[in-house]
Coordinates of N, CA and C in Angstrom, one line a residue:
I6 N 101.1 28.1 -63.8 CA 100.7 27.4 -64.9 C 99.3 27.7 -65.3
D7 N 98.4 27.7 -64.2 CA 97.0 27.7 -64.4 C 96.5 29.1 -64.1
N8 N 97.5 30.1 -64.0 CA 97.1 31.6 -63.5 C 96.2 31.6 -62.3
G9 N 96.7 30.8 -61.5 CA 95.9 30.7 -60.2 C 94.5 30.3 -60.0
R10 N 94.0 29.7 -61.0 CA 92.7 28.9 -60.9 C 92.7 28.0 -59.8
G11 N 93.5 27.1 -60.1 CA 93.7 25.9 -58.7 C 93.5 26.3 -57.4
H12 N 94.4 27.2 -57.2 CA 94.4 28.0 -55.9 C 93.1 28.5 -55.4
V13 N 92.6 29.6 -56.6 CA 90.9 29.8 -56.2 C 90.1 29.1 -55.8
A14 N 90.0 27.8 -56.4 CA 89.0 26.9 -56.5 C 89.3 25.8 -55.1
V15 N 90.5 25.7 -54.7 CA 90.7 25.2 -53.3 C 90.3 26.2 -52.2
L16 N 90.7 27.5 -52.3 CA 90.2 28.5 -51.2 C 88.7 28.4 -51.2
R17 N 87.7 28.2 -52.2 CA 86.5 28.2 -52.1 C 85.9 27.1 -51.5
A18 N 86.5 25.8 -51.8 CA 85.9 24.5 -51.3 C 86.6 24.7 -50.1
A19 N 87.7 24.9 -49.4 CA 88.0 24.9 -48.3 C 87.1 25.5 -47.1
G20 N 86.5 26.3 -47.6 CA 85.2 27.4 -46.4 C 86.2 28.4 -45.9
I21 N 87.3 29.0 -46.8 CA 88.1 30.3 -46.3 C 87.1 31.3 -46.6
T22 N 87.1 32.3 -45.5 CA 85.9 33.3 -45.4 C 86.6 34.9 -45.9
H23 N 88.2 35.0 -45.7 CA 88.7 36.1 -45.9 C 90.2 35.7 -46.5
V24 N 90.5 36.6 -47.1 CA 92.0 36.5 -47.6 C 92.5 37.8 -48.2
S25 N 93.9 37.9 -48.0 CA 94.3 39.3 -48.3 C 95.5 38.9 -49.4
L26 N 95.9 40.1 -49.9 CA 97.1 40.1 -51.0 C 98.4 39.6 -50.4
G27 N 99.2 38.9 -51.4 CA 100.4 38.7 -50.9 C 101.7 39.1 -52.3
N28 N 102.5 39.0 -52.0 CA 103.7 39.6 -53.1 C 103.6 38.7 -54.4
H29 N 103.3 37.6 -54.3 CA 103.3 36.4 -55.6 C 101.9 36.4 -56.2
E30 N 101.0 37.1 -55.9 CA 99.8 37.4 -56.6 C 100.5 38.1 -57.6
A31 N 101.5 39.1 -57.6 CA 101.9 40.0 -58.4 C 102.5 39.4 -59.7
D32 N 102.6 38.1 -59.5 CA 103.2 37.3 -60.5 C 102.3 37.4 -61.5
L33 N 101.1 37.6 -61.5 CA 100.2 37.5 -62.7 C 99.8 39.0 -63.2
P34 N 99.9 38.8 -64.4 CA 99.3 40.1 -64.9 C 98.0 40.5 -63.9
L35 N 97.8 42.0 -64.0 CA 96.8 42.8 -63.3 C 95.2 42.4 -63.7
P36 N 95.1 42.0 -65.2 CA 93.6 41.7 -65.6 C 93.5 39.9 -64.9
V37 N 94.4 39.7 -65.3 CA 94.3 38.3 -64.4 C 94.3 38.0 -63.0
I38 N 94.9 39.2 -62.3 CA 94.7 39.2 -60.9 C 93.4 39.3 -60.5
K39 N 92.6 40.4 -61.5 CA 91.4 41.1 -61.2 C 90.3 39.8 -61.4
D40 N 90.6 38.8 -62.5 CA 89.6 37.5 -62.6 C 89.7 37.0 -61.5
R41 N 90.9 36.3 -61.2 CA 91.0 35.4 -59.9 C 90.3 36.2 -58.8
L42 N 90.4 37.5 -58.4 CA 89.6 37.8 -57.2 C 88.2 37.8 -57.2
N43 N 87.6 37.9 -58.7 CA 86.4 37.9 -59.1 C 85.7 36.9 -58.8
E44 N 86.6 35.5 -59.2 CA 86.1 34.3 -58.8 C 86.2 33.8 -57.3
L45 N 87.0 34.5 -56.7 CA 86.8 34.5 -55.0 C 85.7 34.7 -54.4
R46 N 85.4 36.1 -55.1 CA 84.1 36.8 -54.5 C 82.8 36.4 -54.8
R47 N 83.2 35.8 -56.0 CA 81.6 35.2 -56.5 C 80.7 34.4 -55.4
R48 N 79.6 34.9 -55.6 CA 78.4 34.5 -54.6 C 78.6 34.7 -53.1
G49 N 79.5 35.6 -52.9 CA 80.0 35.9 -51.8 C 80.8 35.1 -50.9
K50 N 81.4 34.2 -51.5 CA 82.0 32.9 -51.0 C 83.4 33.4 -50.0
V51 N 84.3 34.3 -50.6 CA 85.3 34.8 -50.1 C 85.4 36.0 -50.1
T52 N 85.7 37.0 -49.0 CA 86.0 38.3 -48.9 C 87.5 38.5 -49.3
V53 N 87.9 39.5 -50.2 CA 89.2 40.0 -50.4 C 89.6 41.3 -49.5
L54 N 90.5 41.2 -48.5 CA 90.9 42.2 -47.8 C 91.9 43.0 -48.5
N55 N 91.7 44.3 -48.8 CA 92.9 45.1 -49.1 C 92.8 46.5 -49.0
S56 N 93.5 47.2 -47.9 CA 93.3 48.0 -47.3 C 94.3 49.3 -47.9
N57 N 95.7 48.7 -48.8 CA 96.6 49.6 -49.0 C 96.9 49.5 -50.3
V58 N 96.1 49.2 -51.2 CA 96.6 49.1 -52.5 C 95.4 49.4 -53.2
R59 N 95.7 50.8 -54.1 CA 94.6 51.5 -54.6 C 94.7 51.0 -56.0
G60 N 93.4 50.8 -56.5 CA 93.0 50.7 -58.1 C 92.4 49.6 -58.2
L61 N 92.1 48.6 -57.3 CA 91.6 47.4 -57.5 C 89.9 47.7 -57.2
G62 N 89.4 48.5 -56.9 CA 88.2 48.9 -56.9 C 87.1 47.9 -56.3
R63 N 86.1 47.3 -57.0 CA 84.9 46.3 -56.6 C 85.8 45.2 -56.3
H64 N 87.1 44.9 -56.6 CA 87.6 43.8 -56.5 C 88.1 43.1 -55.2
S65 N 88.0 44.2 -54.5 CA 88.4 43.9 -52.9 C 87.6 45.0 -52.1
H66 N 88.0 44.8 -50.6 CA 87.3 45.7 -49.6 C 88.4 46.2 -48.6
E67 N 88.2 47.5 -48.3 CA 88.9 47.9 -47.5 C 89.0 47.5 -46.0
M68 N 87.9 47.0 -45.5 CA 87.5 46.6 -44.1 C 86.5 45.6 -44.3
D69 N 86.4 44.5 -43.6 CA 85.2 43.8 -43.4 C 84.8 43.6 -42.1
I70 N 83.7 44.1 -41.6 CA 83.3 43.7 -40.1 C 82.6 42.5 -39.8
V71 N 83.0 41.9 -38.8 CA 82.5 40.6 -38.7 C 82.1 40.6 -37.0
S72 N 81.2 40.0 -36.7 CA 80.3 40.0 -35.3 C 80.5 38.6 -34.7
S73 N 80.7 38.7 -33.4 CA 80.5 37.4 -32.4 C 79.4 36.6 -32.5
S74 N 79.3 35.5 -32.3 CA 78.1 34.9 -32.3 C 76.8 35.5 -31.5
C75 N 77.3 36.2 -30.4 CA 76.0 36.8 -29.9 C 75.5 38.1 -30.5
G76 N 76.5 38.5 -31.2 CA 76.2 40.1 -32.0 C 76.7 41.3 -31.4
K77 N 77.0 41.2 -30.4 CA 77.3 42.3 -29.6 C 78.8 42.6 -29.9
I78 N 79.6 41.8 -29.9 CA 81.2 42.3 -30.5 C 81.4 42.4 -32.1
K79 N 82.0 43.6 -32.3 CA 82.1 43.5 -33.9 C 83.7 43.9 -34.1
V80 N 84.3 43.2 -34.9 CA 85.8 43.5 -35.1 C 85.9 43.5 -36.7
G81 N 86.8 44.8 -37.1 CA 86.9 45.1 -38.5 C 88.4 44.2 -38.8
L82 N 88.2 43.5 -40.1 CA 89.5 42.8 -40.4 C 90.1 43.8 -41.7
I83 N 91.3 43.7 -41.8 CA 91.7 44.6 -42.8 C 93.0 43.7 -43.5
G84 N 93.1 44.4 -44.5 CA 94.5 43.4 -45.2 C 95.4 44.4 -45.7
L85 N 96.9 44.1 -45.3 CA 97.9 45.3 -45.5 C 98.8 44.6 -46.0
L86 N 99.2 44.8 -47.3 CA 100.3 44.3 -48.3 C 101.7 45.2 -47.9
S87 N 102.9 44.4 -47.9 CA 104.3 45.0 -47.4 C 104.3 46.4 -48.5
D88 N 104.7 47.4 -47.8 CA 105.3 48.4 -48.5 C 107.0 48.4 -48.3
E89 N 107.6 47.4 -48.1 CA 108.7 47.4 -48.0 C 109.6 47.3 -49.1
H90 N 110.8 48.3 -48.9 CA 111.8 48.5 -50.2 C 112.4 46.9 -50.8
G91 N 112.2 46.7 -52.1 CA 112.8 45.4 -52.6 C 111.8 44.3 -52.6
M92 N 110.5 44.3 -51.9 CA 109.4 43.5 -51.9 C 109.0 43.3 -53.3
F93 N 108.9 44.4 -54.1 CA 108.4 44.3 -55.3 C 109.4 45.2 -56.2
R94 N 109.5 44.8 -57.4 CA 110.9 45.1 -58.3 C 110.6 46.9 -58.7
D95 N 109.6 47.4 -58.7 CA 109.2 48.6 -59.3 C 108.8 49.0 -57.9
G96 N 108.6 48.7 -56.7 CA 107.7 49.4 -55.8 C 106.3 49.6 -55.7
T97 N 105.8 48.6 -57.1 CA 104.0 48.8 -57.0 C 103.7 47.7 -57.2
F98 N 102.4 47.3 -57.0 CA 101.7 45.8 -57.2 C 101.3 45.9 -58.6
R99 N 102.0 45.6 -59.5 CA 101.4 45.3 -61.1 C 101.3 46.8 -61.5
G100 N 101.8 47.9 -61.0 CA 101.7 49.5 -61.4 C 100.7 50.1 -60.5
L101 N 100.1 49.2 -59.4 CA 99.2 50.0 -58.6 C 100.0 50.6 -57.4
A102 N 99.8 51.5 -57.0 CA 100.6 52.3 -55.7 C 100.7 51.4 -54.4
I103 N 101.4 51.1 -53.7 CA 101.2 50.5 -52.3 C 101.5 51.6 -51.4
E104 N 100.1 51.8 -50.5 CA 100.2 53.1 -49.6 C 100.9 52.5 -48.4
N105 N 101.3 53.5 -47.7 CA 102.4 52.9 -46.4 C 101.6 52.2 -45.6
V106 N 102.2 51.3 -44.8 CA 101.2 50.1 -44.3 C 100.9 50.9 -43.1
K107 N 101.7 51.6 -41.8 CA 101.4 52.2 -40.9 C 100.3 53.2 -40.9
Q108 N 100.6 54.1 -42.0 CA 99.5 55.1 -42.0 C 98.4 54.8 -42.5
T109 N 98.2 53.5 -43.2 CA 96.9 53.2 -43.4 C 96.0 52.4 -42.4
Y110 N 96.8 51.8 -41.4 CA 96.4 51.3 -40.1 C 95.9 52.4 -39.3
Q111 N 96.4 53.5 -39.4 CA 95.9 54.7 -38.4 C 94.8 55.1 -39.1
S112 N 94.9 55.6 -40.4 CA 93.5 55.9 -41.2 C 92.5 55.0 -40.9
V113 N 92.6 53.8 -40.7 CA 91.5 52.9 -40.3 C 90.8 52.9 -39.0
V114 N 91.7 53.5 -38.3 CA 91.4 53.6 -36.6 C 90.7 54.7 -36.7
V115 N 91.2 55.6 -37.1 CA 90.6 56.8 -37.3 C 88.8 57.0 -37.6
K116 N 88.7 56.3 -38.9 CA 87.5 56.2 -39.2 C 86.6 55.1 -38.5
V117 N 87.4 54.2 -37.7 CA 86.3 53.5 -36.8 C 86.2 54.5 -35.6
D118 N 86.9 55.0 -35.2 CA 86.6 55.6 -34.0 C 85.6 57.0 -34.4
M119 N 85.4 57.4 -35.6 CA 84.3 58.4 -35.8 C 82.8 57.7 -36.3
M120 N 83.2 56.6 -36.8 CA 82.0 55.4 -37.3 C 81.5 54.9 -36.1
K121 N 82.3 54.7 -34.9 CA 81.9 53.6 -34.0 C 81.3 52.4 -34.6
N122 N 81.9 51.6 -35.3 CA 81.4 50.5 -36.1 C 82.0 49.3 -35.7
A123 N 83.0 49.4 -35.0 CA 83.8 48.1 -34.6 C 84.5 48.1 -33.2
D124 N 84.6 47.2 -32.3 CA 85.5 47.1 -31.1 C 86.8 47.0 -31.1
G125 N 87.4 46.3 -32.4 CA 88.7 45.7 -32.3 C 88.9 45.9 -34.2
I126 N 90.3 46.1 -34.4 CA 90.6 45.9 -35.6 C 91.7 44.8 -35.6
V127 N 91.8 43.7 -36.6 CA 92.7 43.0 -36.7 C 93.4 42.9 -38.3
P128 N 94.5 43.3 -38.4 CA 95.1 43.1 -39.7 C 95.6 41.9 -40.2
L129 N 95.4 41.6 -41.2 CA 95.9 40.4 -42.1 C 97.0 41.0 -43.0
T130 N 98.2 40.6 -42.3 CA 99.1 41.2 -43.2 C 100.0 40.2 -43.9
H131 N 100.8 40.9 -45.0 CA 102.0 40.0 -45.6 C 103.1 40.8 -46.0
Q132 N 103.9 40.8 -44.9 CA 105.0 41.6 -44.8 C 106.2 40.5 -44.1
T133 N 107.4 40.9 -43.8 CA 108.5 40.5 -43.0 C 108.0 40.5 -41.6
L134 N 108.5 39.4 -40.8 CA 108.6 39.7 -39.5 C 108.8 41.2 -38.8
S135 N 110.1 41.7 -39.3 CA 110.5 42.9 -38.9 C 109.6 44.1 -39.2
A136 N 109.0 44.3 -40.1 CA 107.7 45.0 -40.5 C 106.5 44.6 -39.8
D137 N 106.4 43.3 -39.5 CA 105.3 43.3 -38.6 C 105.3 43.8 -37.2
E138 N 106.7 43.5 -36.6 CA 107.0 44.1 -35.4 C 106.8 45.6 -35.4
D139 N 107.4 46.3 -36.2 CA 107.2 47.7 -36.5 C 105.9 47.9 -36.3
L140 N 105.1 47.4 -37.1 CA 103.5 47.7 -37.0 C 103.0 47.6 -35.6
A141 N 103.2 46.4 -35.0 CA 102.7 46.1 -33.8 C 103.1 47.5 -33.0
N142 N 104.1 47.6 -32.5 CA 104.7 49.0 -31.8 C 103.8 50.0 -32.4
W143 N 103.5 50.2 -33.7 CA 102.7 51.5 -34.1 C 101.4 51.2 -33.6
M144 N 100.7 50.1 -33.8 CA 99.4 49.9 -33.3 C 99.4 50.6 -32.3
M145 N 100.0 50.0 -30.9 CA 100.0 50.6 -29.8 C 100.0 52.0 -29.4
E146 N 100.8 52.7 -30.4 CA 101.1 54.2 -30.4 C 99.9 54.8 -30.8
V147 N 99.4 54.3 -31.8 CA 98.1 55.0 -32.8 C 97.1 54.6 -31.5
Q148 N 97.0 53.6 -30.8 CA 95.8 53.5 -30.1 C 95.9 54.3 -28.8
S149 N 97.0 54.4 -28.4 CA 97.3 55.5 -27.0 C 96.7 56.8 -27.3
K150 N 96.6 57.2 -28.8 CA 96.3 58.5 -29.0 C 94.8 58.8 -29.1
V151 N 94.3 57.7 -29.4 CA 92.9 57.8 -29.7 C 92.0 57.9 -28.4
D152 N 91.0 58.5 -28.4 CA 90.2 58.7 -27.2 C 89.0 57.9 -27.1
G153 N 88.1 57.8 -26.1 CA 87.0 57.3 -26.1 C 86.9 55.8 -26.6
R154 N 86.1 55.6 -27.4 CA 85.6 54.3 -28.1 C 87.0 53.6 -28.7
G155 N 87.4 54.6 -29.5 CA 88.7 54.4 -30.5 C 89.8 53.7 -29.5
E156 N 90.0 53.9 -28.4 CA 91.0 53.4 -27.3 C 90.6 51.9 -27.1
Q157 N 89.5 51.7 -27.1 CA 89.1 50.3 -27.1 C 89.5 49.7 -28.2
C158 N 89.8 50.0 -29.5 CA 89.8 49.4 -30.5 C 91.2 48.8 -30.7
G159 N 91.2 47.6 -29.6 CA 92.4 47.0 -29.8 C 93.5 47.5 -28.8
S160 N 93.2 47.1 -27.2 CA 94.1 47.0 -26.3 C 95.2 46.0 -26.3
G161 N 96.1 45.9 -27.2 CA 96.8 44.8 -27.4 C 96.4 44.5 -29.0
G162 N 96.1 43.1 -29.0 CA 95.4 42.4 -30.1 C 96.1 41.7 -30.6
V163 N 96.2 41.5 -32.3 CA 97.0 40.5 -32.9 C 97.1 40.9 -34.1
I164 N 98.3 40.4 -34.8 CA 98.4 40.6 -36.4 C 98.6 39.0 -36.8
L165 N 97.8 39.1 -37.8 CA 97.5 37.5 -38.6 C 98.4 37.9 -39.8
G166 N 99.5 37.1 -39.7 CA 100.7 37.5 -40.5 C 101.0 36.2 -41.9
G167 N 101.5 36.6 -42.8 CA 102.1 35.8 -43.8 C 103.3 36.2 -44.0
H168 N 103.7 35.7 -45.5 CA 105.0 35.8 -46.1 C 106.2 34.8 -45.8
E169 N 106.6 34.8 -44.4 CA 107.4 33.8 -44.0 C 106.9 32.5 -44.4
H170 N 107.9 31.4 -44.3 CA 107.4 30.1 -44.8 C 107.1 29.1 -43.5
V171 N 107.5 29.7 -42.0 CA 107.6 28.9 -41.1 C 106.8 29.7 -39.9
K172 N 106.6 28.5 -39.0 CA 105.4 29.1 -37.9 C 106.4 30.1 -36.9
M173 N 105.6 31.1 -36.5 CA 105.8 32.2 -35.7 C 105.1 32.5 -35.0
H174 N 105.4 33.0 -33.7 CA 104.5 33.7 -32.6 C 105.4 34.5 -31.8
I175 N 105.3 35.6 -31.9 CA 105.9 36.5 -31.3 C 104.8 37.4 -30.2
D176 N 104.9 37.1 -29.0 CA 104.2 37.9 -28.1 C 104.9 38.9 -27.2
N177 N 105.1 40.2 -27.4 CA 105.6 41.2 -26.5 C 105.0 41.7 -25.4
G178 N 103.7 41.4 -25.0 CA 102.8 41.5 -23.8 C 101.7 42.6 -24.5
T179 N 101.9 42.9 -25.3 CA 100.9 43.8 -26.2 C 100.2 43.2 -27.5
V180 N 100.7 43.6 -28.5 CA 100.2 42.8 -29.7 C 101.1 41.7 -30.0
Q181 N 100.2 40.5 -30.3 CA 100.8 39.3 -30.8 C 100.9 39.2 -32.4
I182 N 102.0 38.4 -32.7 CA 102.3 38.5 -34.2 C 102.0 36.8 -34.5
V183 N 101.3 36.2 -35.3 CA 100.9 34.9 -35.4 C 101.3 34.6 -37.1
K184 N 101.8 33.6 -37.5 CA 102.3 33.1 -38.6 C 102.2 31.7 -38.5
T185 N 101.4 31.2 -39.4 CA 101.3 29.6 -39.2 C 102.4 28.8 -40.3
G186 N 102.7 29.6 -41.0 CA 103.7 28.8 -42.0 C 103.3 28.6 -43.4
Q187 N 103.9 27.8 -44.3 CA 103.5 27.4 -45.5 C 102.9 26.0 -45.6
N188 N 102.0 25.7 -47.0 CA 101.5 24.5 -47.3 C 100.3 23.9 -46.3
C189 N 99.8 25.1 -45.5 CA 98.5 24.5 -44.6 C 99.0 23.4 -43.7
E190 N 100.3 23.5 -43.3 CA 100.6 22.3 -42.3 C 100.0 22.6 -41.0
R191 N 99.5 23.7 -40.4 CA 98.9 23.6 -39.4 C 97.8 25.3 -39.4
A192 N 96.9 25.1 -38.3 CA 96.2 26.3 -38.4 C 96.4 26.9 -36.8
A193 N 96.1 28.1 -36.6 CA 96.2 29.2 -35.5 C 94.6 29.1 -35.3
I194 N 94.4 29.0 -34.1 CA 93.2 29.3 -33.4 C 93.5 30.4 -32.5
V195 N 92.8 31.4 -32.8 CA 92.8 33.0 -31.9 C 91.6 33.2 -31.4
D196 N 91.6 33.7 -30.2 CA 90.6 33.7 -29.5 C 90.8 35.1 -29.1
L197 N 89.8 36.5 -29.3 CA 89.8 37.7 -28.7 C 88.7 37.7 -27.7
N198 N 89.1 38.0 -26.3 CA 88.3 38.0 -25.4 C 88.1 39.6 -24.8
F199 N 86.8 40.0 -25.1 CA 86.3 41.4 -24.9 C 85.5 41.3 -23.5
H200 N 85.6 42.4 -23.1 CA 84.8 42.7 -21.6 C 83.3 43.0 -22.1
P201 N 82.3 42.5 -21.4 CA 81.1 42.3 -22.0 C 80.5 43.6 -21.8
T202 N 80.7 44.3 -20.7 CA 79.9 45.6 -20.9 C 80.8 46.7 -21.7
T203 N 82.2 46.9 -21.1 CA 82.9 48.1 -21.9 C 83.2 47.6 -23.3
R204 N 83.1 46.5 -23.8 CA 83.6 45.8 -25.0 C 85.0 46.3 -25.5
S205 N 85.8 46.4 -24.4 CA 87.1 46.5 -24.7 C 88.1 45.1 -24.6
L206 N 89.1 45.0 -25.4 CA 89.6 43.8 -25.5 C 90.4 43.6 -24.4
E207 N 90.3 42.4 -23.7 CA 91.0 42.0 -22.6 C 92.2 41.5 -22.4
N208 N 92.1 40.3 -23.6 CA 93.4 39.4 -23.6 C 93.0 38.6 -25.2
T209 N 94.1 38.1 -25.5 CA 94.2 37.5 -26.6 C 94.9 36.1 -26.7
T210 N 94.2 34.9 -26.8 CA 94.8 33.8 -26.7 C 95.0 33.0 -28.0
I211 N 96.3 32.3 -28.1 CA 96.6 31.6 -29.4 C 96.7 30.2 -29.4
H212 N 96.3 29.4 -30.0 CA 96.6 27.9 -30.1 C 97.2 27.5 -31.6
F213 N 98.1 26.6 -31.8 CA 98.3 26.3 -33.2 C 97.8 24.7 -33.0
E214 N 97.6 24.5 -34.2 CA 96.8 23.0 -34.2 C 97.4 22.5 -35.7
E215 N 98.3 21.4 -35.4 CA 99.1 21.0 -36.5 C 97.8 20.1 -37.3
L216 N 97.8 20.4 -38.5 CA 96.9 19.4 -39.5 C 97.7 18.3 -40.0
D217 N 97.8 17.3 -39.5 CA 98.7 15.9 -39.4 C 97.5 14.9 -39.9
E218 N 97.9 14.0 -39.8 CA 97.0 12.9 -40.1 C 95.8 12.5 -39.2
R219 N 95.5 13.2 -38.0 CA 94.8 13.1 -37.4 C 93.5 13.6 -38.1
Y220 N 93.6 14.3 -39.3 CA 92.4 14.9 -39.9 C 92.4 14.3 -41.2
S221 N 91.6 13.9 -41.8 CA 91.1 13.2 -42.6 C 90.9 14.4 -43.9
P222 N 91.6 13.9 -45.2 CA 91.4 15.1 -46.6 C 89.9 15.0 -46.5
C223 N 89.5 16.4 -47.1 CA 88.2 16.7 -47.6 C 87.8 16.2 -48.8
P224 N 87.0 15.1 -49.2 CA 87.2 14.5 -50.6 C 86.7 15.6 -51.5
V225 N 86.0 16.9 -51.4 CA 85.8 17.5 -52.5 C 87.1 18.3 -52.6
V226 N 87.6 18.8 -51.6 CA 89.0 19.6 -51.9 C 90.1 18.7 -52.4
E227 N 90.2 17.4 -52.0 CA 90.9 16.6 -52.6 C 91.0 16.3 -54.3
S228 N 89.6 16.3 -54.5 CA 89.3 16.1 -55.8 C 89.9 17.1 -56.7
I229 N 89.7 18.6 -55.9 CA 90.1 19.8 -56.8 C 91.4 19.7 -57.0
V230 N 92.3 19.5 -55.8 CA 93.9 19.5 -56.1 C 94.2 18.6 -57.0
N231 N 93.5 17.3 -57.1 CA 94.0 16.2 -57.8 C 93.9 16.8 -59.4
K232 N 92.4 17.3 -59.4 CA 92.3 17.7 -60.7 C 93.4 18.7 -61.4
H233 N 93.7 19.8 -60.6 CA 94.7 20.8 -61.1 C 96.3 20.4 -61.0
L234 N 96.6 19.2 -59.9 CA 98.0 18.6 -60.1 C 98.1 18.0 -61.4
S235 N 96.9 17.5 -62.0 CA 97.1 16.5 -63.2 C 97.8 17.4 -64.6
A236 N 98.0 18.5 -64.4 CA 98.6 19.4 -65.2 C 99.7 19.1 -65.1
L237 N 100.6 19.0 -64.0 CA 101.9 19.0 -63.8 C 102.0 17.6 -64.1
D238 N 101.3 16.5 -64.1 CA 101.5 15.2 -64.2 C 102.1 15.0 -65.5
Q239 N 101.2 15.9 -66.4 CA 101.3 15.9 -67.9 C 102.5 16.6 -68.4
L240 N 102.8 17.5 -67.7 CA 104.0 18.2 -67.9 C 105.4 17.1 -67.6
Q241 N 105.1 16.1 -66.7 CA 106.1 15.3 -66.4 C 106.7 14.5 -67.7
D242 N 105.4 14.4 -68.4 CA 106.0 13.2 -69.5 C 106.1 14.2 -70.9
F243 N 106.3 15.3 -70.9 CA 106.5 16.1 -72.0 C 107.9 16.3 -72.1
V244 N 108.6 16.1 -73.0 CA 110.1 16.4 -73.6 C 110.0 17.6 -74.6
A245 N 111.0 18.4 -74.3 CA 111.1 19.4 -75.2 C 112.3 19.5 -76.1
F246 N 112.4 19.7 -77.1 CA 113.3 19.4 -78.1 C 114.2 20.9 -78.5

């Protein structure tokens, strides 16, 4: 109805720092998508992660490096959009090619190994659980092939997934898959624990926090939500003949 303006306004006001693309962004025309991505990025508010959809240029980043509070550990965040058959009607993101998810991950690992600019890589994905499980297995295979510092680039690790509308946590003993579900009903608190000397990832802990009545609504975010919902209220009073 509002071409994603309300969605963007809430994300900016809520303090979200990183987002990645999903399949429903493609419900909008490409010029509108670029406008919304620019609004997200304005004044450095939100970083749009997009590692495998080519053609968005300055509207997104292939990877963003974030640091621990002490500054010693650096993690690369990447965004991977599903390349699964049937996810998009024509197999593209509004005409833009979607590159292979697993090959894109491998390419990022190789770059990080060459540049030595991150101690781990965390993918933000938007694909089905089965595709995430396939990626998790691929991550371990790729990591085992990389020597030296690159091998430390995620001994196990985590995939922060989307697409499914329900809570999911898959732990196969190596790469964990975390999906919080829909409608901001809960948050996932993910701790990546690195060795202080080798800077290799030792373990990952996951905690789900239900965002229930214990948490009071943010007045600023609530006012933005109510403003954009008012458009729906007006439509309820509209009768078409």
